[in-house]
Short mmCIF file of C-alpha atoms in Angstrom, two decimals:
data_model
loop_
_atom_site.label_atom_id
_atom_site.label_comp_id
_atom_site.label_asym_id
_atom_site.label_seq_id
_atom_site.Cartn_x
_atom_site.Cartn_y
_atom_site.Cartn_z
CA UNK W 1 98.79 116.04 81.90
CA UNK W 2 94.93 116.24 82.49
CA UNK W 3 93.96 113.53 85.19
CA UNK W 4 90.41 112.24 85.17
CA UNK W 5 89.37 111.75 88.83
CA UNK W 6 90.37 107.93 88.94
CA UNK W 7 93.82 108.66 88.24
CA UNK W 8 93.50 111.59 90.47
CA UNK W 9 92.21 109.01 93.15
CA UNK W 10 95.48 106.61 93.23
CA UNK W 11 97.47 109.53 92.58
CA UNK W 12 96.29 110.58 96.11
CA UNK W 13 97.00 107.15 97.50
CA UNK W 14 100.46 107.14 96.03
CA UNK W 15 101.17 110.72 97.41
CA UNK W 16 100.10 110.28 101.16
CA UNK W 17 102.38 106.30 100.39
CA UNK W 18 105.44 108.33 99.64
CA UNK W 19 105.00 111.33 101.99
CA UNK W 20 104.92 109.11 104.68
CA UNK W 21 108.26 106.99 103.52
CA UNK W 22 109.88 110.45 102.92
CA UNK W 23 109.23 111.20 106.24
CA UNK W 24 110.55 107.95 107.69
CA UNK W 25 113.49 108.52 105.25
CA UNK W 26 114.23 111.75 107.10
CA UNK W 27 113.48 110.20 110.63
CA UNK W 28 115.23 107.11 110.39
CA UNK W 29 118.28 109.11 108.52
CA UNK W 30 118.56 110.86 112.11
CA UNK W 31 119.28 108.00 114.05
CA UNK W 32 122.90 106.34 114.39
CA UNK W 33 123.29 103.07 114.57
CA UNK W 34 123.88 103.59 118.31
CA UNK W 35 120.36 104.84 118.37
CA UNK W 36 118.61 102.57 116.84
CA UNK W 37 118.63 100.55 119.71
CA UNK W 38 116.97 102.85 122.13
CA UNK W 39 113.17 101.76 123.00
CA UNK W 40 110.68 104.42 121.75
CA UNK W 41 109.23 104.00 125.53
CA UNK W 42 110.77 101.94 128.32
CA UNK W 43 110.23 98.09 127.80
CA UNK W 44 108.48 99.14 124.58
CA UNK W 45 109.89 98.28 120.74
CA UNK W 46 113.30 99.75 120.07
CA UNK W 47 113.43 101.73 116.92
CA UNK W 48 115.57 98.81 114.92
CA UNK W 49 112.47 96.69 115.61
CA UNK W 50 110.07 99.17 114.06
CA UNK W 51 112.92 99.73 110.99
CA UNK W 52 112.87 95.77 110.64
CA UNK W 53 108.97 94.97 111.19
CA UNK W 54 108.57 97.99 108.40
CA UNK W 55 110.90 96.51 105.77
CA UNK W 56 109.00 93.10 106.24
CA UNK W 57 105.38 94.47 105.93
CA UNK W 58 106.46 96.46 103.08
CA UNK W 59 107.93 93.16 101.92
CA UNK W 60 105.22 91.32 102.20
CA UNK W 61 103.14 93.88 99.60
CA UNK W 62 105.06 92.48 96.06
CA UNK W 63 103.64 89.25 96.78
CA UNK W 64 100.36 90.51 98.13
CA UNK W 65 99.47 93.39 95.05
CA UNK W 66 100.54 90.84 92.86
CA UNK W 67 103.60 92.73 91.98
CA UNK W 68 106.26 89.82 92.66
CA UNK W 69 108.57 87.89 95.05
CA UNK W 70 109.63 88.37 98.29
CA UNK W 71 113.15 90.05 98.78
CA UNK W 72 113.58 90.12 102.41
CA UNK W 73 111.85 86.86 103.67
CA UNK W 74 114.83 86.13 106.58
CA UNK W 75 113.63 89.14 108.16
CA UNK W 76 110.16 87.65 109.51
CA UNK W 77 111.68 85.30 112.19
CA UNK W 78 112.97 88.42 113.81
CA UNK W 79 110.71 91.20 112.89
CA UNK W 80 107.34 89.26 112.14
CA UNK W 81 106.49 86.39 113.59
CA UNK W 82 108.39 87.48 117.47
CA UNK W 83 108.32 90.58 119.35
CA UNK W 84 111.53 92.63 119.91
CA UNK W 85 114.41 91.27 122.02
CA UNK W 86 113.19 87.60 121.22
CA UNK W 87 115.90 86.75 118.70
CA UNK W 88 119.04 87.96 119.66
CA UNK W 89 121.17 87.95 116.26
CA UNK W 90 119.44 90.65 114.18
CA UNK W 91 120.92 92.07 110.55
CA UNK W 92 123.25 94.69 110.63
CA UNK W 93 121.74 98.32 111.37
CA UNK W 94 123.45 99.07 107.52
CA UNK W 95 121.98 96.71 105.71
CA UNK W 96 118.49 96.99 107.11
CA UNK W 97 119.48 100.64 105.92
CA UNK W 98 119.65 99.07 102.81
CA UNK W 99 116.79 96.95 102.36
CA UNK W 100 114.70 99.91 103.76
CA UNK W 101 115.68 102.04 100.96
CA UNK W 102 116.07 99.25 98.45
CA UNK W 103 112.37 97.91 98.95
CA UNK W 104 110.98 101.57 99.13
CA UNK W 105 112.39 101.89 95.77
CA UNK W 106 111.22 99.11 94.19
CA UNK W 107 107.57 99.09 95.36
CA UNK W 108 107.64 102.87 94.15
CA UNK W 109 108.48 101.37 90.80
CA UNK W 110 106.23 99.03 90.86
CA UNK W 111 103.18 101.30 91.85
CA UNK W 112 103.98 103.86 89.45
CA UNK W 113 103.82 100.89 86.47
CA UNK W 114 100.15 100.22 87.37
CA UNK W 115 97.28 101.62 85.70
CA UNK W 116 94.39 103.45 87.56
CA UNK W 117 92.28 100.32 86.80
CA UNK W 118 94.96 98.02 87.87
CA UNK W 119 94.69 99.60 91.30
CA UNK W 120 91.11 98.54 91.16
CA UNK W 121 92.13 94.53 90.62
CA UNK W 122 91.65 92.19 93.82
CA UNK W 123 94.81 91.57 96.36
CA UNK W 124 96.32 88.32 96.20
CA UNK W 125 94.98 87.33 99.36
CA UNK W 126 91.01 87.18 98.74
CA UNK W 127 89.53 84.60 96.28
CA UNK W 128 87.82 85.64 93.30
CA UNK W 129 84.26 85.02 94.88
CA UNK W 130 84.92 87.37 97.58
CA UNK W 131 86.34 89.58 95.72
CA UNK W 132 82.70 89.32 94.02
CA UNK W 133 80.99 90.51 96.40
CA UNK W 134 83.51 92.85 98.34
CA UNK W 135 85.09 94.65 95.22
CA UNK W 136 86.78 97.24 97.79
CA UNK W 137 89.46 94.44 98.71
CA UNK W 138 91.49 95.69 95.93
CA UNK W 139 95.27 96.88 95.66
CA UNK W 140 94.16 100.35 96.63
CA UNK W 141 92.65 99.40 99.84
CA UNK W 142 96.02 97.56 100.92
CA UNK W 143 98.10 100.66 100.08
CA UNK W 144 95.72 103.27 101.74
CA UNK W 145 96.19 100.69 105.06
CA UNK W 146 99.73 100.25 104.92
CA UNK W 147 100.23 103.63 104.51
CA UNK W 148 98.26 103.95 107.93
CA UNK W 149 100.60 100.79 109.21
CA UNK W 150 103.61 103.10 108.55
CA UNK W 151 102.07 106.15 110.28
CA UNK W 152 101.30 103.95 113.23
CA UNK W 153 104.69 103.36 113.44
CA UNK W 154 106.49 106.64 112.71
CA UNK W 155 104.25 108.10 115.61
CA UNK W 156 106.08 106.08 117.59
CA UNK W 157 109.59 106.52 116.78
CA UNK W 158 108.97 110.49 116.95
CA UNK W 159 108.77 109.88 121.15
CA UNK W 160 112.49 108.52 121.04
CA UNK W 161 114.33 110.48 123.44
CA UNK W 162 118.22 110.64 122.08
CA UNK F 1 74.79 98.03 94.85
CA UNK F 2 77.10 97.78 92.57
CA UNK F 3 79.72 100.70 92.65
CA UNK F 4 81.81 102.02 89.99
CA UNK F 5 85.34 102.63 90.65
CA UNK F 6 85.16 106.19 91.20
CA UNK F 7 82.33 105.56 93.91
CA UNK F 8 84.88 102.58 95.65
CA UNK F 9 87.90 104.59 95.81
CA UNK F 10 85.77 106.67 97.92
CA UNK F 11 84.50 104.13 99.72
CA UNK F 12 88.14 102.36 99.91
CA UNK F 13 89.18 106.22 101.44
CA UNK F 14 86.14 105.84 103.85
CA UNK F 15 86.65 102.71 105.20
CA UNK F 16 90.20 103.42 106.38
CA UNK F 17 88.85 106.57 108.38
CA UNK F 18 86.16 104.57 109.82
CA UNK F 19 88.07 101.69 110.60
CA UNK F 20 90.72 104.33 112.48
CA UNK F 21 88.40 105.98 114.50
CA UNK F 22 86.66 102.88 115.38
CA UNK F 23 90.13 101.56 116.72
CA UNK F 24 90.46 105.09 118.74
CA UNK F 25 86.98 104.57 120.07
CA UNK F 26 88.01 101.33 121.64
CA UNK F 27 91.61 102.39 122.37
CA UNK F 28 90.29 105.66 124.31
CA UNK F 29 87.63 103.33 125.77
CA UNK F 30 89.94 101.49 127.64
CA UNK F 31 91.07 104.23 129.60
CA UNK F 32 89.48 105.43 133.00
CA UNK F 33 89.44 109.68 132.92
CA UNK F 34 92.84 108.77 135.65
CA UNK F 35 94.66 106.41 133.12
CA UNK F 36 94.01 109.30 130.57
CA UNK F 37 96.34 111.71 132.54
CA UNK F 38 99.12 109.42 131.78
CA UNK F 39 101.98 110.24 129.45
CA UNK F 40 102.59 107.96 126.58
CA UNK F 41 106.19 107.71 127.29
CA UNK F 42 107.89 110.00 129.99
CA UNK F 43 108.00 113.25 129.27
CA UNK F 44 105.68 113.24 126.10
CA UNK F 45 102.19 114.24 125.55
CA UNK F 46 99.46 112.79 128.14
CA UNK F 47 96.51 110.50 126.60
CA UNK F 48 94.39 113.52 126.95
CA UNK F 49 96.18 116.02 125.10
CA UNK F 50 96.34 113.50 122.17
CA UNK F 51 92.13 112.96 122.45
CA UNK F 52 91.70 116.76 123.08
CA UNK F 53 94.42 117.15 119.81
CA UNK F 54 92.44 115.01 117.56
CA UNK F 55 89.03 116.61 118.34
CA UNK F 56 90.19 119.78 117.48
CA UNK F 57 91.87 118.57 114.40
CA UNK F 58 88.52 116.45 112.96
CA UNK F 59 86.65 119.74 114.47
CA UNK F 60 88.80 121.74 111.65
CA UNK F 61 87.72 119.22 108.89
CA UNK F 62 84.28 120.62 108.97
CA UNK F 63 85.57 124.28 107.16
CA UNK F 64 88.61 122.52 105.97
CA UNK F 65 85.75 120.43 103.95
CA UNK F 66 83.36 123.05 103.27
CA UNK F 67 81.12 120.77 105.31
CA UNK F 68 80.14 123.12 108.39
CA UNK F 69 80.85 125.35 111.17
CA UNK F 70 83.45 124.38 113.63
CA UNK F 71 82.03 123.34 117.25
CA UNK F 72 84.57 122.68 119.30
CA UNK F 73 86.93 125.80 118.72
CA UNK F 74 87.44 125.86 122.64
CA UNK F 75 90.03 123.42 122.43
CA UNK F 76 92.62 125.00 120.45
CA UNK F 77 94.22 127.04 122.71
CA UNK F 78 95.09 123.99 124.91
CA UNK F 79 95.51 121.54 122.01
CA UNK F 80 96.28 122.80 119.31
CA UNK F 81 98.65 126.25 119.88
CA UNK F 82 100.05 125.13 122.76
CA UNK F 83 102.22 121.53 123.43
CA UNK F 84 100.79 119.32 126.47
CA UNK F 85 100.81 120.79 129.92
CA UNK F 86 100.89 124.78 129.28
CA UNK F 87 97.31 125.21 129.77
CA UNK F 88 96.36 123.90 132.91
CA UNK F 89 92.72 124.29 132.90
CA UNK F 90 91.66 121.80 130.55
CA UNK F 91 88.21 120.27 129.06
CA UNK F 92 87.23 117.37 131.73
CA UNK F 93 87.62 114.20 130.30
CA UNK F 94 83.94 113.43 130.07
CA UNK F 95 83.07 116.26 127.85
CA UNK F 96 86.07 115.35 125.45
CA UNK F 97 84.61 112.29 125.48
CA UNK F 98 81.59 113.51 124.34
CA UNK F 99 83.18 115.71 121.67
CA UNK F 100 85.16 112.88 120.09
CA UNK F 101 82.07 110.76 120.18
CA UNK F 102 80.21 113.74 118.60
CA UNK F 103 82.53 115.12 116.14
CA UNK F 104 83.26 111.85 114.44
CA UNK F 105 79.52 111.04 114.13
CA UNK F 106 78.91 113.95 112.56
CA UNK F 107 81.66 114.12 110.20
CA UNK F 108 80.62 110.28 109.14
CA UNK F 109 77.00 111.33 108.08
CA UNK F 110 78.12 114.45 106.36
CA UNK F 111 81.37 112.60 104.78
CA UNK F 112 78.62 109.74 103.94
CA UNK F 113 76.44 112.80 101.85
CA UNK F 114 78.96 113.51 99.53
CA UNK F 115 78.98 111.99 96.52
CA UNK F 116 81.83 110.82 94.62
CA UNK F 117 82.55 113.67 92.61
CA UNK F 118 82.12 116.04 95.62
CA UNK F 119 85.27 114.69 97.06
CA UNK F 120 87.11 115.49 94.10
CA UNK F 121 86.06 119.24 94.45
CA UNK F 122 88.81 121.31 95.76
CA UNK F 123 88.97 121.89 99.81
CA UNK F 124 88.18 125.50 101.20
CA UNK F 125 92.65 126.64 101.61
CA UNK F 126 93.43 126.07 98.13
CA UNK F 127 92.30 128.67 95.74
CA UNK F 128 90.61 128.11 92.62
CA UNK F 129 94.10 129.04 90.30
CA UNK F 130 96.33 126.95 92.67
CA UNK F 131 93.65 124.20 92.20
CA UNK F 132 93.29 124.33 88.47
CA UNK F 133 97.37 123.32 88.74
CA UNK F 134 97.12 121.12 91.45
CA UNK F 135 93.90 118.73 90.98
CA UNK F 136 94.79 116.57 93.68
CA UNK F 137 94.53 118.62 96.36
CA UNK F 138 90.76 118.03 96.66
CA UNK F 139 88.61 116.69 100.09
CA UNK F 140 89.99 113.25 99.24
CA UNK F 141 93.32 113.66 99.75
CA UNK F 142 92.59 115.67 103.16
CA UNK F 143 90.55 112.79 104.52
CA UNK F 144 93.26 110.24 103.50
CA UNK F 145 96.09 112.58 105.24
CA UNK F 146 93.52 112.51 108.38
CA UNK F 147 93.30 108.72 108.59
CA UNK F 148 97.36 108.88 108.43
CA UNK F 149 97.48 111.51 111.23
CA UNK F 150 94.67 109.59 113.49
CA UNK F 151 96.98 106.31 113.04
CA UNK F 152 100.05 108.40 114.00
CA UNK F 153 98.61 109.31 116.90
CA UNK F 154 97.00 105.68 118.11
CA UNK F 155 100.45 104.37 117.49
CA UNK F 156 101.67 106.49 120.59
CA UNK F 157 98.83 106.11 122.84
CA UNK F 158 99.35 102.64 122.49
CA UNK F 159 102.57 102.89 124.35
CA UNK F 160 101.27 103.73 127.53
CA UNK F 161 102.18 101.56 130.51
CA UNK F 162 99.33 101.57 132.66
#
């Protein structure tokens, strides 16, 4: 398949957005469930907080792109809206396992059903006059910054000492 | 101006570089040349070897890019082929400042000089066969992988208890 350079441009997007969950994949797949509770520095977030805060901010992009519902909405008391060790009764190291993989999968769906100029419609979160005059608050923008988001984060799981 | 959507997902690409190294410009700017000695968790990198790290690194964007001449090729031997604390006779902490200050500035006016087709032409490691296969692997994508690396790395310096 020939790409012209706008599908070329969110095909970039979309690669660095998967190479960087494939990588968390991979790091996250080396920690038990034992070590998810270590700190990735002392008094600092422990890596179940990072998994958690992740899930929710990845979440929170079907309703943002436009792409549908929230899945994982009791996760914001605990990852969100508080920092770590605030709420004491988290969910289960497995079944954040699951809803890591689970909403990976179905935003990768999602973004793959889009056309090139779909990627170039507003966010859900700026009104149509803004989006007048700042055209560049589109879909693509959020993904290029979460992606960041997730690198943020993956930086600092990678100091964990096990 | 009105831009066409080739010319935004440029711009979309640029603003999340920008926006990074504006956050590392404050970030680094809250550290005194001391505070910069310190590691961002025990045992890890130091502050410095992560500023003296990304210079080099945006340093190599300007042949990566086909946009210039290195400058700073000093640093890699203590930041880029060697982990933290092998080389003991490192850059002081005013000149890196200077560098990071420097390279970014530059790389901004001759990123801002390209025009939107320019950063779909291929980048100077890929040859012209592998590129015909593999379209995607043009200056855009390398400046998107960059902003993920940058944000990698300001995820860990923000660690750092001082």
């Amino acid at each position: 398949m020939i790409m012209d350079k706008l599908q070329l441009s969110v095909r970039i997007a979309l690669n660095a957005w998967e190479a960087n969950v494939k990588r968390a994949n991979a790091v996250f797949g080396k920690f038990t469930n034992e070590e998810l509770m270590l700190e990735v520095a002392p008094g600092k977030n422990r890596v179940i907080y990072i998994l958690g805060h992740l899930i929710a901010v990845h979440d929170m992009l079907l309703p943002l792109l436009g792409l549908g519902e929230r899945l994982y909405l009791q996760l914001d008391e605990a990852f969100i809206s508080n920092p770590d060790k605030m709420i004491k009764e988290l969910s289960s190291p497995g079944d954040l396992r699951t809803y890591w993989i689970n909403i990976n999968d179905i935003l990768l769906n999602r973004f793959n059903s889009l056309s090139p100029d779909e990627w170039f419609q507003k966010h859900t979160m700026i009104s149509e006059e803004d989006f007048a005059k700042e055209p560049h608050r589109n879909r693509l923008s959020v993904l290029i910054s979460r992606t960041a988001h997730l690198a943020y984060h993956l930086g600092q799981v990678a100091l964990v000492k096990k």
